Tab-separated table of C-alpha atoms and ligand atoms in Angstrom:
chain	number	residue	atom	x	y	z
A	39	UNK	CA	14.013	13.840	-14.905
A	40	UNK	CA	16.019	10.922	-13.590
A	41	UNK	CA	19.335	12.135	-15.015
A	42	UNK	CA	19.744	14.987	-12.550
A	43	UNK	CA	19.151	12.929	-9.446
A	44	UNK	CA	22.674	11.623	-8.974
A	45	UNK	CA	24.492	14.850	-9.792
A	46	UNK	CA	23.009	17.150	-7.177
A	47	UNK	CA	23.660	15.855	-3.700
A	48	UNK	CA	23.365	19.285	-1.976
A	49	UNK	CA	20.056	19.912	-3.725
A	50	UNK	CA	18.853	16.574	-2.552
A	51	UNK	CA	19.748	17.402	1.020
A	52	UNK	CA	17.796	20.633	0.795
A	53	UNK	CA	14.831	18.713	-0.522
A	54	UNK	CA	15.008	16.291	2.361
A	55	UNK	CA	14.962	19.198	4.791
A	56	UNK	CA	11.942	20.607	3.012
A	57	UNK	CA	10.262	17.260	3.242
A	58	UNK	CA	10.972	17.091	6.956
A	59	UNK	CA	9.519	20.551	7.430
A	60	UNK	CA	6.434	19.667	5.437
A	61	UNK	CA	5.982	16.501	7.436
A	62	UNK	CA	6.085	18.420	10.687
A	63	UNK	CA	3.494	20.874	9.428
A	64	UNK	CA	1.286	18.036	8.284
A	65	UNK	CA	1.650	16.318	11.607
A	66	UNK	CA	0.145	19.254	13.390
A	67	UNK	CA	-2.981	19.168	11.280
A	68	UNK	CA	-3.429	15.444	11.754
A	69	UNK	CA	-3.325	15.671	15.524
A	70	UNK	CA	-6.703	17.346	15.367
A	71	UNK	CA	-8.302	14.230	13.913
A	72	UNK	CA	-9.519	12.698	17.109
A	73	UNK	CA	-12.914	11.442	16.062
A	74	UNK	CA	-12.090	9.464	12.993
A	75	UNK	CA	-15.348	8.551	11.361
A	76	UNK	CA	-16.274	6.072	14.028
A	77	UNK	CA	-19.841	7.328	14.044
A	78	UNK	CA	-20.550	6.326	10.467
A	79	UNK	CA	-19.105	2.834	10.607
A	80	UNK	CA	-22.220	1.290	12.067
A	81	UNK	CA	-24.702	2.808	9.632
A	82	UNK	CA	-24.600	-0.162	7.265
A	83	UNK	CA	-24.273	1.957	4.135
A	84	UNK	CA	-21.104	0.246	2.976
A	85	UNK	CA	-21.519	-1.358	-0.400
A	86	UNK	CA	-19.895	-4.760	-0.676
A	87	UNK	CA	-16.990	-4.853	-3.087
A	88	UNK	CA	-17.791	-6.945	-6.134
A	89	UNK	CA	-15.095	-6.017	-8.627
A	90	UNK	CA	-14.799	-9.375	-10.347
A	91	UNK	CA	-18.105	-9.216	-12.177
A	92	UNK	CA	-17.000	-6.251	-14.203
A	93	UNK	CA	-13.328	-7.052	-14.497
A	94	UNK	CA	-13.601	-7.726	-18.197
A	95	UNK	CA	-14.316	-4.073	-18.885
A	96	UNK	CA	-11.301	-2.900	-16.935
A	97	UNK	CA	-8.964	-0.567	-18.783
A	98	UNK	CA	-6.164	1.700	-17.667
A	99	UNK	CA	-7.355	5.007	-16.278
A	100	UNK	CA	-5.844	8.226	-17.687
A	101	UNK	CA	-4.769	9.311	-14.217
A	102	UNK	CA	-1.347	9.558	-12.645
A	103	UNK	CA	-0.480	9.845	-8.972
A	104	UNK	CA	2.260	12.294	-8.081
A	105	UNK	CA	4.388	11.799	-4.960
A	106	UNK	CA	2.354	8.971	-3.434
A	107	UNK	CA	3.219	7.983	0.135
A	108	UNK	CA	1.779	6.009	2.988
A	109	UNK	CA	1.965	6.520	6.701
A	110	UNK	CA	3.897	3.801	8.501
A	111	UNK	CA	1.746	2.023	11.108
A	112	UNK	CA	2.138	-0.996	13.379
A	113	UNK	CA	-1.424	-2.238	13.065
A	114	UNK	CA	-5.031	-1.225	12.615
A	115	UNK	CA	-5.257	1.355	9.898
A	116	UNK	CA	-3.243	3.884	7.981
A	117	UNK	CA	-3.589	6.345	5.142
A	118	UNK	CA	-2.190	6.901	1.646
A	119	UNK	CA	-1.646	10.368	0.199
A	120	UNK	CA	-0.529	11.903	-3.091
A	121	UNK	CA	-1.791	14.068	-5.936
A	122	UNK	CA	-4.227	12.574	-8.436
A	123	UNK	CA	-3.632	14.100	-11.872
A	124	UNK	CA	-6.209	13.913	-14.658
A	125	UNK	CA	-4.671	14.154	-18.117
A	126	UNK	CA	-7.949	14.238	-20.030
A	127	UNK	CA	-10.413	16.933	-21.090
A	128	UNK	CA	-13.190	15.585	-18.864
A	129	UNK	CA	-13.571	15.324	-15.117
A	130	UNK	CA	-12.906	11.870	-13.670
A	131	UNK	CA	-14.217	10.399	-10.440
A	132	UNK	CA	-12.463	7.844	-8.249
A	133	UNK	CA	-15.214	5.761	-6.629
A	134	UNK	CA	-13.350	2.969	-4.833
A	135	UNK	CA	-9.944	1.647	-3.895
A	136	UNK	CA	-8.166	-1.488	-2.722
A	137	UNK	CA	-4.665	-2.083	-1.383
A	138	UNK	CA	-2.315	-4.997	-0.956
A	139	UNK	CA	-2.071	-4.587	2.806
A	140	UNK	CA	-5.601	-3.812	4.003
A	141	UNK	CA	-8.844	-5.721	4.208
A	142	UNK	CA	-10.703	-2.638	3.206
A	143	UNK	CA	-9.795	0.715	1.687
A	144	UNK	CA	-12.089	3.737	1.873
A	145	UNK	CA	-12.087	7.163	0.262
A	146	UNK	CA	-12.141	9.582	3.183
A	147	UNK	CA	-12.646	13.274	3.628
A	148	UNK	CA	-12.156	15.423	6.690
A	149	UNK	CA	-15.268	17.378	7.523
A	150	UNK	CA	-16.018	19.973	10.131
A	151	UNK	CA	-18.603	18.487	12.483
A	152	UNK	CA	-19.633	20.722	15.376
A	153	UNK	CA	-16.357	22.568	15.105
A	154	UNK	CA	-14.246	19.410	15.096
A	155	UNK	CA	-12.472	17.818	12.145
A	156	UNK	CA	-13.910	14.349	11.586
A	157	UNK	CA	-12.905	11.715	9.043
A	158	UNK	CA	-15.634	10.000	7.103
A	159	UNK	CA	-16.214	8.298	3.752
A	160	UNK	CA	-16.437	10.852	0.941
A	161	UNK	CA	-19.814	10.703	-0.739
A	162	UNK	CA	-19.518	10.644	-4.521
A	163	UNK	CA	-15.798	9.857	-4.400
A	164	UNK	CA	-12.825	12.003	-5.398
A	165	UNK	CA	-13.542	14.194	-8.424
A	166	UNK	CA	-10.464	15.130	-10.446
A	167	UNK	CA	-11.206	18.125	-12.682
A	168	UNK	CA	-10.428	18.033	-16.422
A	169	UNK	CA	-6.698	18.661	-16.977
A	170	UNK	CA	-6.475	19.205	-13.244
A	171	UNK	CA	-5.528	17.510	-10.022
A	172	UNK	CA	-6.978	16.452	-6.701
A	173	UNK	CA	-4.801	16.386	-3.642
A	174	UNK	CA	-4.815	13.701	-0.977
A	175	UNK	CA	-3.069	14.966	2.146
A	176	UNK	CA	-3.144	14.759	5.939
A	177	UNK	CA	-6.066	16.746	7.283
A	178	UNK	CA	-7.975	16.519	3.995
A	179	UNK	CA	-9.056	13.848	1.505
A	180	UNK	CA	-7.102	10.602	1.816
A	181	UNK	CA	-7.224	6.878	1.162
A	182	UNK	CA	-7.941	5.063	4.414
A	183	UNK	CA	-6.481	1.573	4.636
A	184	UNK	CA	-8.488	-0.336	7.226
A	185	UNK	CA	-7.728	-3.712	8.746
A	186	UNK	CA	-4.009	-3.901	8.046
A	187	UNK	CA	-2.857	-7.467	7.461
A	188	UNK	CA	0.608	-6.629	8.781
A	189	UNK	CA	2.694	-3.732	10.019
A	190	UNK	CA	3.573	-1.084	7.459
A	191	UNK	CA	7.222	-0.127	7.992
A	192	UNK	CA	9.015	2.904	6.608
A	193	UNK	CA	10.262	1.946	3.162
A	194	UNK	CA	7.550	-0.640	2.554
A	195	UNK	CA	5.855	-0.438	-0.816
A	196	UNK	CA	2.079	-0.578	-0.867
A	197	UNK	CA	0.234	-1.176	-4.086
A	198	UNK	CA	-3.054	0.671	-4.348
A	199	UNK	CA	-5.665	0.194	-7.052
A	200	UNK	CA	-8.167	2.952	-7.744
A	201	UNK	CA	-11.369	2.392	-9.693
A	202	UNK	CA	-13.037	5.186	-11.596
A	203	UNK	CA	-16.752	5.657	-12.077
A	204	UNK	CA	-16.332	4.435	-15.673
A	205	UNK	CA	-14.727	1.256	-14.266
A	206	UNK	CA	-11.263	1.993	-15.533
A	207	UNK	CA	-8.590	1.258	-12.946
A	208	UNK	CA	-5.285	2.696	-11.922
A	209	UNK	CA	-2.613	0.948	-9.923
A	210	UNK	CA	0.180	2.794	-8.167
A	211	UNK	CA	2.787	2.184	-5.491
A	212	UNK	CA	3.090	4.260	-2.340
A	213	UNK	CA	6.237	4.052	-0.221
A	214	UNK	CA	5.678	4.200	3.511
A	215	UNK	CA	7.400	6.702	5.728
A	216	UNK	CA	7.271	7.536	9.400
A	217	UNK	CA	4.734	10.232	10.151
A	218	UNK	CA	5.072	11.167	13.783
A	219	UNK	CA	1.831	13.058	14.266
A	220	UNK	CA	-0.453	10.617	12.506
A	221	UNK	CA	-1.990	8.884	15.471
A	222	UNK	CA	-5.525	8.577	14.260
A	223	UNK	CA	-7.712	7.931	17.233
A	224	UNK	CA	-10.272	5.488	16.096
A	225	UNK	CA	-11.489	4.873	19.593
A	226	UNK	CA	-10.142	1.549	20.863
A	227	UNK	CA	-12.861	-1.062	21.045
A	228	UNK	CA	-15.130	0.491	18.465
A	229	UNK	CA	-13.125	-0.547	15.432
A	230	UNK	CA	-11.994	-4.014	16.408
A	231	UNK	CA	-14.720	-6.521	16.286
B	400	CU	CU1	-9.638	8.346	7.341
């Protein structure tokens, strides 16, 4: 794979253009996310993270993440996207996540609530079908990084750890890029506190 990268500069340029086009398209869908899950944050259903108790059983998960990326953000929260690929003959479920830059990381979905797209925690987690994949993308399922410890700049590398239902874990790195349309309107004042 890596050997062709240096030899095809024109091809690379074309890919960059494609990427730019895709980003623009994605931006449009994200603009619609105006009511980002703020209604569910006060329900008290969040389970406290207690990963250390079971750390001894941790093993590498048979999952890879294709094309991971993060949205650059100055503060507050941001999202990580990519394609989760399951290499096994059984379905696998991602039940939780952590990142190196956020206090909290949630598995989010975008649901239609009264005709409006709304972000909220995904009940049951992300299910990756046997020998299949599950896509995380703007406007759909994504990893929500909440309570950023610092600004995420384009080019920054964010390490994300996913935990499966069977307690196996997967760590991957997402590189941040500017994503113009990704202003997620968690209403000011409701999130900080
Ligand atoms: Cu979200």
